[in-house]
Structure formats: C-alpha cells, structure tokens
XYZ file of C-alpha atoms in Angstrom:
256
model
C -7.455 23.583 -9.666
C -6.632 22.737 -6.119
C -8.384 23.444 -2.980
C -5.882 23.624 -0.129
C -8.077 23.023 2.853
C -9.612 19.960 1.388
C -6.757 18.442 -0.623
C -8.959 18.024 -3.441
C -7.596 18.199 -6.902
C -10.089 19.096 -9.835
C -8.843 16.688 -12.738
C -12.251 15.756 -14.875
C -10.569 13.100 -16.828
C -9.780 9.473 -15.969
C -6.214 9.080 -14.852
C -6.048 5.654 -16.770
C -7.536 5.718 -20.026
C -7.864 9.494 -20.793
C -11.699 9.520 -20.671
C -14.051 12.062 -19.761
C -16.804 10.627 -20.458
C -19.227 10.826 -17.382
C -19.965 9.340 -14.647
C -16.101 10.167 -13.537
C -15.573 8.833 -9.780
C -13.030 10.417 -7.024
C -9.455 8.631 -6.447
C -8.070 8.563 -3.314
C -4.656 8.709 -3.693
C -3.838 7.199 -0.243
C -6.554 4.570 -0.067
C -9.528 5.735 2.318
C -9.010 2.445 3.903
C -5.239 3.735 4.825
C -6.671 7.346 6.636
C -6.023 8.818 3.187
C -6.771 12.243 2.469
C -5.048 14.171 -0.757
C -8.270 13.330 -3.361
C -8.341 13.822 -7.017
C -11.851 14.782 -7.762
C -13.565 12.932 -11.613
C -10.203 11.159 -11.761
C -11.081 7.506 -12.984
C -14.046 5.689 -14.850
C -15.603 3.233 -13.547
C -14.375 0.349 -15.922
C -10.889 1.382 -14.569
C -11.663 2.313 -11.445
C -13.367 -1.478 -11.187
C -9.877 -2.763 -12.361
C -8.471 -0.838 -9.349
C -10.615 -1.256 -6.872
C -10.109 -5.061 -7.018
C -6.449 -5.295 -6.776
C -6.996 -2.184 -3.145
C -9.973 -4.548 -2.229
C -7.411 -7.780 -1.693
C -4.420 -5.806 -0.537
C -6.930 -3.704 2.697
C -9.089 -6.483 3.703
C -6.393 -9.120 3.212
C -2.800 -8.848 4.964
C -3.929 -5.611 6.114
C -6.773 -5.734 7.695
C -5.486 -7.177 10.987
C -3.177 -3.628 11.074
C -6.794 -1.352 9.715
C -8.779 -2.777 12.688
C -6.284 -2.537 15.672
C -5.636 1.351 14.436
C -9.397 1.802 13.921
C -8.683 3.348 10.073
C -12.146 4.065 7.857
C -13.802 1.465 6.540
C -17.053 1.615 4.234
C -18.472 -1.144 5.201
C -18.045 -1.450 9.393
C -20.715 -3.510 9.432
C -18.837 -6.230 7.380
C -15.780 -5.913 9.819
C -14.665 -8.965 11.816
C -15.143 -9.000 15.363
C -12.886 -11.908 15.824
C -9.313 -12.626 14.097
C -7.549 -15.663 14.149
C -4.347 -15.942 16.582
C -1.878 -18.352 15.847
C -0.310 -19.139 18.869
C 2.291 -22.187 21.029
C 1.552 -23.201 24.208
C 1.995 -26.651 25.817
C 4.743 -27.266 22.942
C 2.009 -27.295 20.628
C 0.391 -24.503 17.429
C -2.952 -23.982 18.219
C -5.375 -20.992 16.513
C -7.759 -19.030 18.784
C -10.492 -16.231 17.401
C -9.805 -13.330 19.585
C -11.134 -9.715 19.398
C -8.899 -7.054 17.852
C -8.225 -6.168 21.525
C -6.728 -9.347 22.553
C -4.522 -10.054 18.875
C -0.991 -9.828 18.631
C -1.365 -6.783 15.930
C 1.362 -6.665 13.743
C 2.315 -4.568 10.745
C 4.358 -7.031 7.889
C 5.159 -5.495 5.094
C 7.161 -6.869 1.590
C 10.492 -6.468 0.696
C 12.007 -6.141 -2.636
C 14.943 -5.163 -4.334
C 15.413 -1.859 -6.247
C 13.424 -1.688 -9.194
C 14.887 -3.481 -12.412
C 15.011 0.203 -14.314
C 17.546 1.531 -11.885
C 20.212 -1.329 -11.631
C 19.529 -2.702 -15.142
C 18.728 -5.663 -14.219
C 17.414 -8.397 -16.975
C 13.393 -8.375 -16.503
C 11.836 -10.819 -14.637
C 8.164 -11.582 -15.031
C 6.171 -9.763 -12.142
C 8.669 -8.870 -9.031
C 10.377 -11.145 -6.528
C 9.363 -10.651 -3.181
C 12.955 -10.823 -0.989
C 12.133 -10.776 2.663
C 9.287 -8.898 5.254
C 9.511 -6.222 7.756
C 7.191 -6.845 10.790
C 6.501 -4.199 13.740
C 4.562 -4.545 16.623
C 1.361 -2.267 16.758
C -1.220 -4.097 19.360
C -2.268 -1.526 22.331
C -1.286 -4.317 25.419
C 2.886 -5.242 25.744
C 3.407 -8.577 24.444
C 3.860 -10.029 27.789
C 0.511 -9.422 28.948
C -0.735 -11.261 25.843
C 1.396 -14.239 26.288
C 0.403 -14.641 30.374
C -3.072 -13.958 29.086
C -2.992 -17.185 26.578
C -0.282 -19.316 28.041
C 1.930 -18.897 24.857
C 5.724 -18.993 24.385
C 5.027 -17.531 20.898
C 3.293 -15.593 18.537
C 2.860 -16.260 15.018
C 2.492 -13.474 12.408
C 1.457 -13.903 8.779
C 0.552 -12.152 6.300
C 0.407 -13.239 2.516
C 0.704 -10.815 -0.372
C -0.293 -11.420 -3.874
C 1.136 -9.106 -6.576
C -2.249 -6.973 -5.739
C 0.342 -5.714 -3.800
C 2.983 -3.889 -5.801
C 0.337 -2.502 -8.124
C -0.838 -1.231 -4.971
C 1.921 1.505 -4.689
C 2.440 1.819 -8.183
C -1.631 3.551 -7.788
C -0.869 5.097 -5.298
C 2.463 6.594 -6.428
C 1.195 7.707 -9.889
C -1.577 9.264 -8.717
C 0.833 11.576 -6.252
C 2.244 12.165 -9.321
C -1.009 13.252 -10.983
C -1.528 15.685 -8.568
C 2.163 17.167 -7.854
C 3.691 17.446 -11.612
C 0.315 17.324 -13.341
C -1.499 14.357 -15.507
C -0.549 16.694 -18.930
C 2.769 17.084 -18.227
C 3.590 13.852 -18.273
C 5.261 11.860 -21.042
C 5.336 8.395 -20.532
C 4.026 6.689 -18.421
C 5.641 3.283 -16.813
C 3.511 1.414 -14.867
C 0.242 2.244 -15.868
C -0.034 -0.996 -18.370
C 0.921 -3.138 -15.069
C -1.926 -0.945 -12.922
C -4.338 -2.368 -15.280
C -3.514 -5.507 -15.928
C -2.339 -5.209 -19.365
C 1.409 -5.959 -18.252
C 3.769 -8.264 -15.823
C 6.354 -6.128 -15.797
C 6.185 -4.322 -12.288
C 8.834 -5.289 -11.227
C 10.866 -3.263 -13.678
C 9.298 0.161 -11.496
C 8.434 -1.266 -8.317
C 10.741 -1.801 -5.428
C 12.318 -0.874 -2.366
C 14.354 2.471 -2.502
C 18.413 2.976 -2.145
C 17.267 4.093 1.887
C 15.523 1.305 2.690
C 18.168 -0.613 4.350
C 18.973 2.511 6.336
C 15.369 3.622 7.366
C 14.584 4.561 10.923
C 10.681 4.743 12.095
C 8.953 7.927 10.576
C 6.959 10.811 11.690
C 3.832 9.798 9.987
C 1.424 7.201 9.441
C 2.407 7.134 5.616
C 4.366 9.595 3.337
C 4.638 9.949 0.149
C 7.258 11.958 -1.704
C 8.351 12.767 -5.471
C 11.685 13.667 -7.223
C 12.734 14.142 -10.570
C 15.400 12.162 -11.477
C 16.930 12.481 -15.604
C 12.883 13.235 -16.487
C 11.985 10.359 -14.663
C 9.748 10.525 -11.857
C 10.514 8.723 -8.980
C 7.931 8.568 -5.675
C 9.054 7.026 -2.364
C 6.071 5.416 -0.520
C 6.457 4.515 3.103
C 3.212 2.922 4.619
C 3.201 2.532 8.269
C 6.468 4.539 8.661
C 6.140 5.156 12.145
C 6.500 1.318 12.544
C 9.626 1.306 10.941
C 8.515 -0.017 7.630
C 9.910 -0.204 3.860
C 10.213 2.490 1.745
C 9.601 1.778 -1.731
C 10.181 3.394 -4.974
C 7.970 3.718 -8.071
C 9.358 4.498 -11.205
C 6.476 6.390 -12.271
C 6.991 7.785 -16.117
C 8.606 10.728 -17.981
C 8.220 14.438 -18.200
C-alpha cells in the first residue's frame, strides 16, 4: 500500500533478510541525510538496518559532509555538526590548512568514478570495484574569487576520500527504489544484496557508472533516481547531486 502524499510505502517485512519479526524500522530510500523523501515504512530489522546504517554513517559525515552543511540538508544530530571545516589552501608558495566556517569553505561536491559494472561488459571479476577518476563541482554560496582575495590563496584544494562504504551506498539506495517501484515479491534474484551486507566483495560486478555518464549534462534535481527493465534485469540509474553535473551510476539490482 502506498500513500501518495507522503511517499510512504507499507512493506512490514525487512528488505534484507525477509523478517517480520518486530521491532521493524523505516528505510529511507534516499538517505534523510541527502533531503530524501520516498520512505518504505517496517522495511529493515535492526540487525540489518545496523549493518546499513554504518556503511550511510561513513559515506554522509565523511566526504560528504562538507557538501550536507554548505546546502543545509537534515541532519539528526545538529548539535554534533562542525562549525569549522578544514581548508586546504596555497598562499605565499606554500600549503597551509585553515578551520573556516561553512560560510567561508571552498564547498565542493567530488564524487567517484567507475567503469560500467562487470555484469554488463563481461568483464573478469575483480575483488570490490576500482575507483577510475572523480567529478568535482563547485557548490559554495561566494564566487571563488572572493574566497581567494579573502585568504590570499592562488589555490584551493579539494579532497574527498571514499571507502567502498561508498558503492554499497547506491547499491541501498538503488534496491530499495526497486522495492518500492517493481515490488520486494516480485523479485527473483537479487544481486547485490550479499555485498549490502557484507557477506560479499563482489560490487563491483553491479555497481558502476552508466553508458550516459560520459555524456551527462547538470540535472534538474538535487538527486534522481530511475529504474528500467532490461532482459529481467533491473537496472536503476542514481545521480546524486545532478544539478552539479555529477556521475550517474548504474546498479544492477536483481531479476524479475
């Protein structure tokens, strides 16, 4: 059941292990910490939803919590938030790091890049997934210029390091779109739910960037999400940050 004003879909099973055993706890499907708002109601048990809340926990206040704070996104704990961020910077021919506020940081989205997903090209599988390149857009509130006559600098350094917290990431994300657009009993197989866990390496065999990515222009949205069937296999395309021009990757999902 599906209530359209809320984007809340009833499921009253976990997603993961099949349980219904009680207490069952809500899944965003687009992490709360992202803006999201599609939620499947009693959709994961807590020993799962532990196992997934880690891997969320490193990916949103790690690399992206620079990009959560400058956009103000939600936060349960804005207490915990820093004030200050660290700002790599040159000046004087030398690298120097200063704690700024938010307000004052060169915010920038950076995003991984990999290639297509070992299922598609039939590629031999490679333990985990090979990160190829980043993307990186500008998102700070003052033009770049101001920044740099504000601090002296002749550069600005962006980093941000990602685990493989990262890939399982979107592969929770994209099979819980799934969930909720062809249904968690419809489904046959299902790919990447031993690497969601844990219980695999092999992510890299349904995580990657899609066929567009090369070609992508900035989006409309924040983030999209989208799902086709392709031979019984369910593909989803998830584009985080679009509107700054970043990836779009694919998740093999499963079978119907």
């Amino acid at each position: 059941m599906k209530d359209k004003e809320s984007n809340r879909l009833f499921v009253g099973k976990c997603i993961y292990c099949r349980s219904a055993r009680e207490p069952l706890q809500d899944e965003h499907i687009i992490p709360y910490g992202l803006e999201g708002k599609l939620i499947l109601l009693k959709a994961s048990c807590k020993e799962c939803a532990d196992i997934t809340s880690r891997f969320e926990r490193e990916v949103l206040r790690g690399p992206l919590l620079p990009i959560r704070a400058e956009l103000g996104f939600s936060t349960y704990h804005k207490k915990n938030r820093p004030t200050l961020f660290p700002l790599l910077i040159e000046r004087g021919g030398k690298k120097e790091t200063l704690m700024v506020p938010i307000e004052e940081y060169f915010s920038a989205v950076i995003l991984p890049e990999f290639k297509l997903p070992e299922d598609i090209d039939e590629r031999p599988h490679e333990k985990g997934i090979a990160f190829i390149a980043t993307s990186m857009g500008y998102a700070g509130k003052k033009p770049i210029k101001e920044l740099a006559r504000k601090y002296n600098a002749t550069s600005f350094f962006a980093k941000a390091t990602y685990t493989h917290a990262f890939p399982r990431f979107l592969a929770k994300m994209a099979y819980g779109f799934a969930v909720a657009k062809v249904g968690l009993n419809k489904m046959q197989k299902i790919y990447v739910l031993p690497a969601i866990l844990g219980k695999s390496e092999d992510i890299g065999r349904w995580v990657g960037c899609s066929h567009f990515n090369e070609h992508r222009t900035p989006g409309r949205f924040m983030h999209s999400l989208r799902l086709s069937l392709v031979n019984n296999k369910i593909w989803v395309y998830v584009r985080l940050f679009e509107k700054f021009n970043m990836p779009e990757y694919l998740v093999i999902v499963g079978t119907v």
